[in-house]
Amino acid sequence: MAASRRRKKLGQHFLIDPQVIDNIVTLIDPQANQTIIEIGPGLGALTHHLLDANAQLHAVEIDSNLVRKLQHKYSADALTLHHGDALEFDFSAVTSTNGKLRIVGNLPYSISTPLLLRLAEYSAIIEDMCFMVQYEVAARLTAECGSTNYSRLTVNVARKFSTESIFEVEPDAFSPPPEVRSSIIVMHPKPQTSIDPVHETVFSDLVRMAFGNRRKTLRNSLRSITDEAMFQKAGIDAGLRAQNLSIKDFSALAECIISNASNKKENQLGTYD
């Protein structure tokens, strides 16, 4: 496969602007003995800066050609390379001295949304994250409830992380230049109490269904799993749409769904007493 075709297929746009690179490194501020995972190291624009700080650096790269180049450029003692898809990578398998990971990288635009949703699952072991993402993705991550950009991504990620958009990056900072602007974002995990796995699943499904039909009222988009009584119990107007519900609202509705299912099960069991 020709290099240009491979770049397009994998969404590869290599950061080449030295000032932007320096600004990102300053923002990350890597320290000795920190465990850092770089997603999509590419040609190593950030990699050698992270290694200069004596960080314990891991890199996840899907492109076998780039893996070979990185292996030739850096010793295995300095850089631990993982050849594979970040969407399938087990971040919990990487050990660190304090049990926390710092995750950085220029996220491929084609997978940034599913990857961020996946990373939200690892919030308990993440110290912070710093990414280059498409400007529109940054806008969704930082959107306020009720705004046009407020989305499934906003709710699922904002439940676990606070996100700040730091600065924008123009297309000419890359080779080849993308057709969109980019943003540098920093994400910090929010304090978390223990979340029941059942609630986690119901919450995720609820948000997916609601935003999957965001033009419909909640009464219509969620009719297969809710009823008017649940909305009333959660204190939510069923005539609203998904973008009008806060994270707290979605959580309350998820609890009502779980409670309703539990009551139905108990009633069914009771018929056999």
PDB file of C-alpha atoms in Angstrom:
ATOM      1  CA  MET A   1       0.000   0.000   0.000  1.00  0.00           C
ATOM      2  CA  ALA A   2       1.382   3.407  -0.928  1.00  0.00           C
ATOM      3  CA  ALA A   3       2.298   5.679   1.988  1.00  0.00           C
ATOM      4  CA  SER A   4      -0.294   8.310   1.024  1.00  0.00           C
ATOM      5  CA  ARG A   5      -3.075   5.702   0.822  1.00  0.00           C
ATOM      6  CA  ARG A   6      -2.064   4.189   4.152  1.00  0.00           C
ATOM      7  CA  ARG A   7      -2.064   7.591   5.820  1.00  0.00           C
ATOM      8  CA  LYS A   8      -5.590   8.235   4.560  1.00  0.00           C
ATOM      9  CA  LYS A   9      -6.859   4.835   5.644  1.00  0.00           C
ATOM     10  CA  LEU A  10      -5.451   5.162   9.171  1.00  0.00           C
ATOM     11  CA  GLY A  11      -6.229   8.857   9.516  1.00  0.00           C
ATOM     12  CA  GLN A  12      -2.546   9.679   9.826  1.00  0.00           C
ATOM     13  CA  HIS A  13      -1.569  13.334   9.993  1.00  0.00           C
ATOM     14  CA  PHE A  14       1.900  13.794  11.461  1.00  0.00           C
ATOM     15  CA  LEU A  15       2.532  16.838  13.647  1.00  0.00           C
ATOM     16  CA  ILE A  16       5.553  18.744  12.317  1.00  0.00           C
ATOM     17  CA  ASP A  17       5.287  22.270  13.760  1.00  0.00           C
ATOM     18  CA  PRO A  18       8.078  22.573  16.388  1.00  0.00           C
ATOM     19  CA  GLN A  19       6.334  25.367  18.290  1.00  0.00           C
ATOM     20  CA  VAL A  20       3.127  23.375  18.644  1.00  0.00           C
ATOM     21  CA  ILE A  21       5.131  20.344  19.740  1.00  0.00           C
ATOM     22  CA  ASP A  22       6.966  22.407  22.374  1.00  0.00           C
ATOM     23  CA  ASN A  23       3.668  23.834  23.628  1.00  0.00           C
ATOM     24  CA  ILE A  24       2.189  20.347  24.010  1.00  0.00           C
ATOM     25  CA  VAL A  25       5.265  19.033  25.828  1.00  0.00           C
ATOM     26  CA  THR A  26       5.157  22.028  28.190  1.00  0.00           C
ATOM     27  CA  LEU A  27       1.481  21.323  28.843  1.00  0.00           C
ATOM     28  CA  ILE A  28       2.112  17.638  29.549  1.00  0.00           C
ATOM     29  CA  ASP A  29       5.140  18.467  31.712  1.00  0.00           C
ATOM     30  CA  PRO A  30       6.435  14.867  31.845  1.00  0.00           C
ATOM     31  CA  GLN A  31       8.329  13.905  34.985  1.00  0.00           C
ATOM     32  CA  ALA A  32      10.814  11.171  35.785  1.00  0.00           C
ATOM     33  CA  ASN A  33       9.282   7.850  36.873  1.00  0.00           C
ATOM     34  CA  GLN A  34       5.789   8.785  35.701  1.00  0.00           C
ATOM     35  CA  THR A  35       4.147   6.114  33.566  1.00  0.00           C
ATOM     36  CA  ILE A  36       2.946   7.629  30.312  1.00  0.00           C
ATOM     37  CA  ILE A  37       1.112   5.932  27.453  1.00  0.00           C
ATOM     38  CA  GLU A  38       1.337   7.653  24.090  1.00  0.00           C
ATOM     39  CA  ILE A  39      -1.419   6.725  21.659  1.00  0.00           C
ATOM     40  CA  GLY A  40      -0.347   6.931  18.013  1.00  0.00           C
ATOM     41  CA  PRO A  41       3.284   8.050  18.376  1.00  0.00           C
ATOM     42  CA  GLY A  42       3.633   8.229  14.593  1.00  0.00           C
ATOM     43  CA  LEU A  43       7.157   9.335  13.719  1.00  0.00           C
ATOM     44  CA  GLY A  44       7.992  10.224  17.316  1.00  0.00           C
ATOM     45  CA  ALA A  45       7.344  13.989  17.340  1.00  0.00           C
ATOM     46  CA  LEU A  46       6.387  13.854  21.020  1.00  0.00           C
ATOM     47  CA  THR A  47       8.064  10.581  21.902  1.00  0.00           C
ATOM     48  CA  HIS A  48      11.648  11.750  22.249  1.00  0.00           C
ATOM     49  CA  HIS A  49      10.581  14.714  24.415  1.00  0.00           C
ATOM     50  CA  LEU A  50       8.767  12.351  26.764  1.00  0.00           C
ATOM     51  CA  LEU A  51      11.808  10.074  26.891  1.00  0.00           C
ATOM     52  CA  ASP A  52      14.080  13.028  27.630  1.00  0.00           C
ATOM     53  CA  ALA A  53      12.141  13.478  30.872  1.00  0.00           C
ATOM     54  CA  ASN A  54      13.010   9.878  31.854  1.00  0.00           C
ATOM     55  CA  ALA A  55       9.343   8.930  31.921  1.00  0.00           C
ATOM     56  CA  GLN A  56       8.409   5.270  31.824  1.00  0.00           C
ATOM     57  CA  LEU A  57       6.986   5.456  28.329  1.00  0.00           C
ATOM     58  CA  HIS A  58       4.680   3.047  26.538  1.00  0.00           C
ATOM     59  CA  ALA A  59       3.415   3.671  23.008  1.00  0.00           C
ATOM     60  CA  VAL A  60       0.467   2.078  21.199  1.00  0.00           C
ATOM     61  CA  GLU A  61       0.838   2.109  17.414  1.00  0.00           C
ATOM     62  CA  ILE A  62      -1.264   0.241  14.848  1.00  0.00           C
ATOM     63  CA  ASP A  63       0.893   0.892  11.783  1.00  0.00           C
ATOM     64  CA  SER A  64       3.496  -1.879  11.414  1.00  0.00           C
ATOM     65  CA  ASN A  65       5.729   0.342   9.276  1.00  0.00           C
ATOM     66  CA  LEU A  66       5.856   2.979  11.989  1.00  0.00           C
ATOM     67  CA  VAL A  67       6.441   0.336  14.642  1.00  0.00           C
ATOM     68  CA  ARG A  68       9.542  -0.814  12.778  1.00  0.00           C
ATOM     69  CA  LYS A  69      10.808   2.767  12.473  1.00  0.00           C
ATOM     70  CA  LEU A  70      10.267   3.402  16.163  1.00  0.00           C
ATOM     71  CA  GLN A  71      11.966   0.139  17.090  1.00  0.00           C
ATOM     72  CA  HIS A  72      14.963   1.179  15.011  1.00  0.00           C
ATOM     73  CA  LYS A  73      14.995   4.663  16.536  1.00  0.00           C
ATOM     74  CA  TYR A  74      14.510   3.793  20.214  1.00  0.00           C
ATOM     75  CA  SER A  75      15.782   0.926  22.338  1.00  0.00           C
ATOM     76  CA  ALA A  76      13.325  -1.453  24.002  1.00  0.00           C
ATOM     77  CA  ASP A  77      14.741  -0.373  27.380  1.00  0.00           C
ATOM     78  CA  ALA A  78      13.715   3.236  26.704  1.00  0.00           C
ATOM     79  CA  LEU A  79      10.381   2.728  24.950  1.00  0.00           C
ATOM     80  CA  THR A  80       7.891  -0.107  25.393  1.00  0.00           C
ATOM     81  CA  LEU A  81       6.087  -0.449  22.079  1.00  0.00           C
ATOM     82  CA  HIS A  82       2.688  -2.103  21.751  1.00  0.00           C
ATOM     83  CA  HIS A  83       1.817  -2.962  18.165  1.00  0.00           C
ATOM     84  CA  GLY A  84      -1.968  -2.915  18.009  1.00  0.00           C
ATOM     85  CA  ASP A  85      -5.229  -1.011  17.943  1.00  0.00           C
ATOM     86  CA  ALA A  86      -5.770   1.451  20.808  1.00  0.00           C
ATOM     87  CA  LEU A  87      -9.486   0.572  20.688  1.00  0.00           C
ATOM     88  CA  GLU A  88      -8.587  -2.959  21.784  1.00  0.00           C
ATOM     89  CA  PHE A  89      -5.650  -2.173  24.068  1.00  0.00           C
ATOM     90  CA  ASP A  90      -5.934  -3.138  27.742  1.00  0.00           C
ATOM     91  CA  PHE A  91      -4.710  -0.015  29.523  1.00  0.00           C
ATOM     92  CA  SER A  92      -5.079  -1.722  32.901  1.00  0.00           C
ATOM     93  CA  ALA A  93      -2.306  -4.146  31.920  1.00  0.00           C
ATOM     94  CA  VAL A  94       0.285  -1.352  32.089  1.00  0.00           C
ATOM     95  CA  THR A  95       1.756  -1.143  35.588  1.00  0.00           C
ATOM     96  CA  SER A  96       2.966   2.009  37.295  1.00  0.00           C
ATOM     97  CA  THR A  97       4.600   2.836  40.606  1.00  0.00           C
ATOM     98  CA  ASN A  98       1.597   4.775  41.920  1.00  0.00           C
ATOM     99  CA  GLY A  99      -1.122   2.819  40.112  1.00  0.00           C
ATOM    100  CA  LYS A 100      -1.937   5.784  37.869  1.00  0.00           C
ATOM    101  CA  LEU A 101      -1.370   6.368  34.154  1.00  0.00           C
ATOM    102  CA  ARG A 102      -0.916   9.537  32.146  1.00  0.00           C
ATOM    103  CA  ILE A 103      -2.240   9.120  28.607  1.00  0.00           C
ATOM    104  CA  VAL A 104      -1.315  11.449  25.750  1.00  0.00           C
ATOM    105  CA  GLY A 105      -1.349  11.525  21.974  1.00  0.00           C
ATOM    106  CA  ASN A 106      -2.572  12.818  18.664  1.00  0.00           C
ATOM    107  CA  LEU A 107      -5.756  10.770  18.392  1.00  0.00           C
ATOM    108  CA  PRO A 108      -6.702   9.510  14.922  1.00  0.00           C
ATOM    109  CA  TYR A 109      -9.796  11.531  14.070  1.00  0.00           C
ATOM    110  CA  SER A 110     -11.616   8.480  12.698  1.00  0.00           C
ATOM    111  CA  ILE A 111     -11.597   6.712  16.092  1.00  0.00           C
ATOM    112  CA  SER A 112     -11.418   9.570  18.587  1.00  0.00           C
ATOM    113  CA  THR A 113     -15.042   9.277  19.753  1.00  0.00           C
ATOM    114  CA  PRO A 114     -15.104   5.501  20.413  1.00  0.00           C
ATOM    115  CA  LEU A 115     -11.601   5.701  21.891  1.00  0.00           C
ATOM    116  CA  LEU A 116     -12.575   8.435  24.354  1.00  0.00           C
ATOM    117  CA  LEU A 117     -15.657   6.432  25.356  1.00  0.00           C
ATOM    118  CA  ARG A 118     -13.415   3.433  25.951  1.00  0.00           C
ATOM    119  CA  LEU A 119     -10.889   5.429  27.965  1.00  0.00           C
ATOM    120  CA  ALA A 120     -13.718   6.620  30.216  1.00  0.00           C
ATOM    121  CA  GLU A 121     -13.956   3.020  31.404  1.00  0.00           C
ATOM    122  CA  TYR A 122     -10.418   3.294  32.809  1.00  0.00           C
ATOM    123  CA  SER A 123     -10.948   6.524  34.767  1.00  0.00           C
ATOM    124  CA  ALA A 124     -10.030   4.879  38.089  1.00  0.00           C
ATOM    125  CA  ILE A 125      -6.436   4.282  36.975  1.00  0.00           C
ATOM    126  CA  ILE A 126      -5.881   7.491  35.000  1.00  0.00           C
ATOM    127  CA  GLU A 127      -4.079  10.496  36.473  1.00  0.00           C
ATOM    128  CA  ASP A 128      -4.739  12.762  33.497  1.00  0.00           C
ATOM    129  CA  MET A 129      -4.926  12.806  29.702  1.00  0.00           C
ATOM    130  CA  CYS A 130      -3.721  15.280  27.075  1.00  0.00           C
ATOM    131  CA  PHE A 131      -4.861  14.839  23.482  1.00  0.00           C
ATOM    132  CA  MET A 132      -4.961  16.450  20.100  1.00  0.00           C
ATOM    133  CA  VAL A 133      -8.475  15.972  18.730  1.00  0.00           C
ATOM    134  CA  GLN A 134     -10.635  17.394  15.992  1.00  0.00           C
ATOM    135  CA  TYR A 135     -12.010  20.811  16.960  1.00  0.00           C
ATOM    136  CA  GLU A 136     -15.613  19.548  16.769  1.00  0.00           C
ATOM    137  CA  VAL A 137     -14.812  16.699  19.177  1.00  0.00           C
ATOM    138  CA  ALA A 138     -13.344  19.169  21.669  1.00  0.00           C
ATOM    139  CA  ALA A 139     -16.494  21.261  21.339  1.00  0.00           C
ATOM    140  CA  ARG A 140     -18.653  18.256  22.187  1.00  0.00           C
ATOM    141  CA  LEU A 141     -16.481  17.248  25.138  1.00  0.00           C
ATOM    142  CA  THR A 142     -16.817  20.708  26.686  1.00  0.00           C
ATOM    143  CA  ALA A 143     -20.457  21.379  25.714  1.00  0.00           C
ATOM    144  CA  GLU A 144     -23.027  22.592  28.212  1.00  0.00           C
ATOM    145  CA  CYS A 145     -26.323  20.799  28.759  1.00  0.00           C
ATOM    146  CA  GLY A 146     -28.927  22.128  26.327  1.00  0.00           C
ATOM    147  CA  SER A 147     -26.442  23.241  23.682  1.00  0.00           C
ATOM    148  CA  THR A 148     -26.231  21.913  20.123  1.00  0.00           C
ATOM    149  CA  ASN A 149     -22.896  20.173  20.790  1.00  0.00           C
ATOM    150  CA  TYR A 150     -24.180  18.393  23.903  1.00  0.00           C
ATOM    151  CA  SER A 151     -24.134  14.706  22.962  1.00  0.00           C
ATOM    152  CA  ARG A 152     -23.721  11.094  23.993  1.00  0.00           C
ATOM    153  CA  LEU A 153     -19.958  11.677  24.050  1.00  0.00           C
ATOM    154  CA  THR A 154     -20.396  14.696  26.333  1.00  0.00           C
ATOM    155  CA  VAL A 155     -22.492  12.829  28.884  1.00  0.00           C
ATOM    156  CA  ASN A 156     -20.509   9.585  29.026  1.00  0.00           C
ATOM    157  CA  VAL A 157     -17.121  11.288  29.218  1.00  0.00           C
ATOM    158  CA  ALA A 158     -18.155  14.232  31.435  1.00  0.00           C
ATOM    159  CA  ARG A 159     -19.521  11.739  33.930  1.00  0.00           C
ATOM    160  CA  LYS A 160     -15.949  10.578  34.529  1.00  0.00           C
ATOM    161  CA  PHE A 161     -13.707  13.477  33.423  1.00  0.00           C
ATOM    162  CA  SER A 162     -13.529  17.236  33.428  1.00  0.00           C
ATOM    163  CA  THR A 163     -12.264  18.471  30.059  1.00  0.00           C
ATOM    164  CA  GLU A 164     -10.611  21.760  29.173  1.00  0.00           C
ATOM    165  CA  SER A 165      -9.830  22.909  25.638  1.00  0.00           C
ATOM    166  CA  ILE A 166      -6.437  24.651  25.815  1.00  0.00           C
ATOM    167  CA  PHE A 167      -5.576  25.882  22.314  1.00  0.00           C
ATOM    168  CA  GLU A 168      -6.330  25.268  18.656  1.00  0.00           C
ATOM    169  CA  VAL A 169      -3.951  23.917  16.018  1.00  0.00           C
ATOM    170  CA  GLU A 170      -4.224  24.876  12.361  1.00  0.00           C
ATOM    171  CA  PRO A 171      -4.004  22.274   9.548  1.00  0.00           C
ATOM    172  CA  ASP A 172      -0.608  23.483   8.318  1.00  0.00           C
ATOM    173  CA  ALA A 173       0.979  22.164  11.531  1.00  0.00           C
ATOM    174  CA  PHE A 174       0.608  18.647  10.081  1.00  0.00           C
ATOM    175  CA  SER A 175       1.877  16.594   7.180  1.00  0.00           C
ATOM    176  CA  PRO A 176      -0.299  15.976   5.277  1.00  0.00           C
ATOM    177  CA  PRO A 177      -2.591  18.797   6.445  1.00  0.00           C
ATOM    178  CA  PRO A 178      -6.022  17.582   7.590  1.00  0.00           C
ATOM    179  CA  GLU A 179      -9.155  19.259   6.295  1.00  0.00           C
ATOM    180  CA  VAL A 180     -10.185  20.322   9.790  1.00  0.00           C
ATOM    181  CA  ARG A 181      -8.850  22.337  12.688  1.00  0.00           C
ATOM    182  CA  SER A 182      -7.604  20.575  15.791  1.00  0.00           C
ATOM    183  CA  SER A 183      -7.686  21.318  19.497  1.00  0.00           C
ATOM    184  CA  ILE A 184      -5.469  20.371  22.401  1.00  0.00           C
ATOM    185  CA  ILE A 185      -7.491  19.189  25.376  1.00  0.00           C
ATOM    186  CA  VAL A 186      -6.588  18.226  28.937  1.00  0.00           C
ATOM    187  CA  MET A 187      -8.753  15.810  30.909  1.00  0.00           C
ATOM    188  CA  HIS A 188      -8.760  15.050  34.638  1.00  0.00           C
ATOM    189  CA  PRO A 189     -10.786  12.298  36.301  1.00  0.00           C
ATOM    190  CA  LYS A 190     -13.545  13.410  38.624  1.00  0.00           C
ATOM    191  CA  PRO A 191     -13.794  11.991  42.152  1.00  0.00           C
ATOM    192  CA  GLN A 192     -15.791   8.805  41.864  1.00  0.00           C
ATOM    193  CA  THR A 193     -17.815   6.815  44.311  1.00  0.00           C
ATOM    194  CA  SER A 194     -18.260   3.136  43.574  1.00  0.00           C
ATOM    195  CA  ILE A 195     -20.612   2.688  40.617  1.00  0.00           C
ATOM    196  CA  ASP A 196     -22.672  -0.468  40.403  1.00  0.00           C
ATOM    197  CA  PRO A 197     -21.934  -2.359  37.125  1.00  0.00           C
ATOM    198  CA  VAL A 198     -25.661  -2.731  36.453  1.00  0.00           C
ATOM    199  CA  HIS A 199     -26.177   1.016  36.809  1.00  0.00           C
ATOM    200  CA  GLU A 200     -23.182   1.613  34.537  1.00  0.00           C
ATOM    201  CA  THR A 201     -24.685  -0.576  31.812  1.00  0.00           C
ATOM    202  CA  VAL A 202     -28.193   0.861  32.096  1.00  0.00           C
ATOM    203  CA  PHE A 203     -26.860   4.422  32.150  1.00  0.00           C
ATOM    204  CA  SER A 204     -24.782   3.817  29.017  1.00  0.00           C
ATOM    205  CA  ASP A 205     -27.662   2.169  27.149  1.00  0.00           C
ATOM    206  CA  LEU A 206     -30.060   4.903  28.223  1.00  0.00           C
ATOM    207  CA  VAL A 207     -27.785   7.677  26.953  1.00  0.00           C
ATOM    208  CA  ARG A 208     -27.158   5.815  23.691  1.00  0.00           C
ATOM    209  CA  MET A 209     -30.864   5.357  23.018  1.00  0.00           C
ATOM    210  CA  ALA A 210     -31.773   8.913  23.973  1.00  0.00           C
ATOM    211  CA  PHE A 211     -29.184  10.550  21.736  1.00  0.00           C
ATOM    212  CA  GLY A 212     -29.725   7.995  18.983  1.00  0.00           C
ATOM    213  CA  ASN A 213     -33.100   9.695  18.483  1.00  0.00           C
ATOM    214  CA  ARG A 214     -32.201  13.154  19.732  1.00  0.00           C
ATOM    215  CA  ARG A 215     -34.915  14.887  17.692  1.00  0.00           C
ATOM    216  CA  LYS A 216     -37.591  12.855  19.420  1.00  0.00           C
ATOM    217  CA  THR A 217     -38.928  13.575  22.876  1.00  0.00           C
ATOM    218  CA  LEU A 218     -37.708  11.277  25.642  1.00  0.00           C
ATOM    219  CA  ARG A 219     -41.215   9.852  25.871  1.00  0.00           C
ATOM    220  CA  ASN A 220     -40.843   8.531  22.312  1.00  0.00           C
ATOM    221  CA  SER A 221     -37.122   7.725  22.119  1.00  0.00           C
ATOM    222  CA  LEU A 222     -37.177   5.742  25.379  1.00  0.00           C
ATOM    223  CA  ARG A 223     -40.653   4.226  25.202  1.00  0.00           C
ATOM    224  CA  SER A 224     -39.264   0.661  25.057  1.00  0.00           C
ATOM    225  CA  ILE A 225     -37.581   0.952  28.481  1.00  0.00           C
ATOM    226  CA  THR A 226     -39.495   3.683  30.340  1.00  0.00           C
ATOM    227  CA  ASP A 227     -42.998   4.864  31.164  1.00  0.00           C
ATOM    228  CA  GLU A 228     -44.570   8.054  32.503  1.00  0.00           C
ATOM    229  CA  ALA A 229     -44.290   6.850  36.097  1.00  0.00           C
ATOM    230  CA  MET A 230     -40.518   6.515  35.816  1.00  0.00           C
ATOM    231  CA  PHE A 231     -40.156  10.029  34.427  1.00  0.00           C
ATOM    232  CA  GLN A 232     -42.316  11.400  37.238  1.00  0.00           C
ATOM    233  CA  LYS A 233     -40.323   9.522  39.872  1.00  0.00           C
ATOM    234  CA  ALA A 234     -37.056  10.859  38.435  1.00  0.00           C
ATOM    235  CA  GLY A 235     -38.499  14.375  38.283  1.00  0.00           C
ATOM    236  CA  ILE A 236     -37.989  14.620  34.516  1.00  0.00           C
ATOM    237  CA  ASP A 237     -40.351  16.066  31.916  1.00  0.00           C
ATOM    238  CA  ALA A 238     -40.897  13.295  29.330  1.00  0.00           C
ATOM    239  CA  GLY A 239     -41.534  15.967  26.709  1.00  0.00           C
ATOM    240  CA  LEU A 240     -37.892  17.077  26.804  1.00  0.00           C
ATOM    241  CA  ARG A 241     -35.178  15.850  24.453  1.00  0.00           C
ATOM    242  CA  ALA A 242     -31.879  14.149  25.238  1.00  0.00           C
ATOM    243  CA  GLN A 243     -29.807  17.348  25.049  1.00  0.00           C
ATOM    244  CA  ASN A 244     -31.899  18.859  27.860  1.00  0.00           C
ATOM    245  CA  LEU A 245     -30.961  16.226  30.451  1.00  0.00           C
ATOM    246  CA  SER A 246     -27.975  16.626  32.759  1.00  0.00           C
ATOM    247  CA  ILE A 247     -25.760  13.760  33.837  1.00  0.00           C
ATOM    248  CA  LYS A 248     -27.620  13.768  37.148  1.00  0.00           C
ATOM    249  CA  ASP A 249     -30.941  13.452  35.298  1.00  0.00           C
ATOM    250  CA  PHE A 250     -29.741  10.484  33.253  1.00  0.00           C
ATOM    251  CA  SER A 251     -28.436   8.827  36.411  1.00  0.00           C
ATOM    252  CA  ALA A 252     -31.750   9.311  38.217  1.00  0.00           C
ATOM    253  CA  LEU A 253     -33.680   7.856  35.283  1.00  0.00           C
ATOM    254  CA  ALA A 254     -31.298   4.887  35.130  1.00  0.00           C
ATOM    255  CA  GLU A 255     -32.010   4.201  38.814  1.00  0.00           C
ATOM    256  CA  CYS A 256     -35.748   4.259  38.128  1.00  0.00           C
ATOM    257  CA  ILE A 257     -35.335   1.751  35.283  1.00  0.00           C
ATOM    258  CA  ILE A 258     -33.289  -0.565  37.508  1.00  0.00           C
ATOM    259  CA  SER A 259     -35.763  -0.233  40.378  1.00  0.00           C
ATOM    260  CA  ASN A 260     -38.701  -0.969  38.083  1.00  0.00           C
ATOM    261  CA  ALA A 261     -37.000  -4.084  36.704  1.00  0.00           C
ATOM    262  CA  SER A 262     -36.207  -5.278  40.224  1.00  0.00           C
ATOM    263  CA  ASN A 263     -39.804  -4.795  41.364  1.00  0.00           C
ATOM    264  CA  LYS A 264     -41.114  -6.717  38.361  1.00  0.00           C
ATOM    265  CA  LYS A 265     -38.749  -9.598  39.131  1.00  0.00           C
ATOM    266  CA  GLU A 266     -39.835  -9.706  42.762  1.00  0.00           C
ATOM    267  CA  ASN A 267     -43.502  -9.734  41.754  1.00  0.00           C
ATOM    268  CA  GLN A 268     -42.913 -12.535  39.276  1.00  0.00           C
ATOM    269  CA  LEU A 269     -41.084 -14.585  41.893  1.00  0.00           C
ATOM    270  CA  GLY A 270     -43.901 -13.944  44.322  1.00  0.00           C
ATOM    271  CA  THR A 271     -46.421 -15.737  42.107  1.00  0.00           C
ATOM    272  CA  TYR A 272     -44.627 -19.024  42.831  1.00  0.00           C
ATOM    273  CA  ASP A 273     -44.733 -18.752  46.639  1.00  0.00           C
TER     274      ASP A 273
END
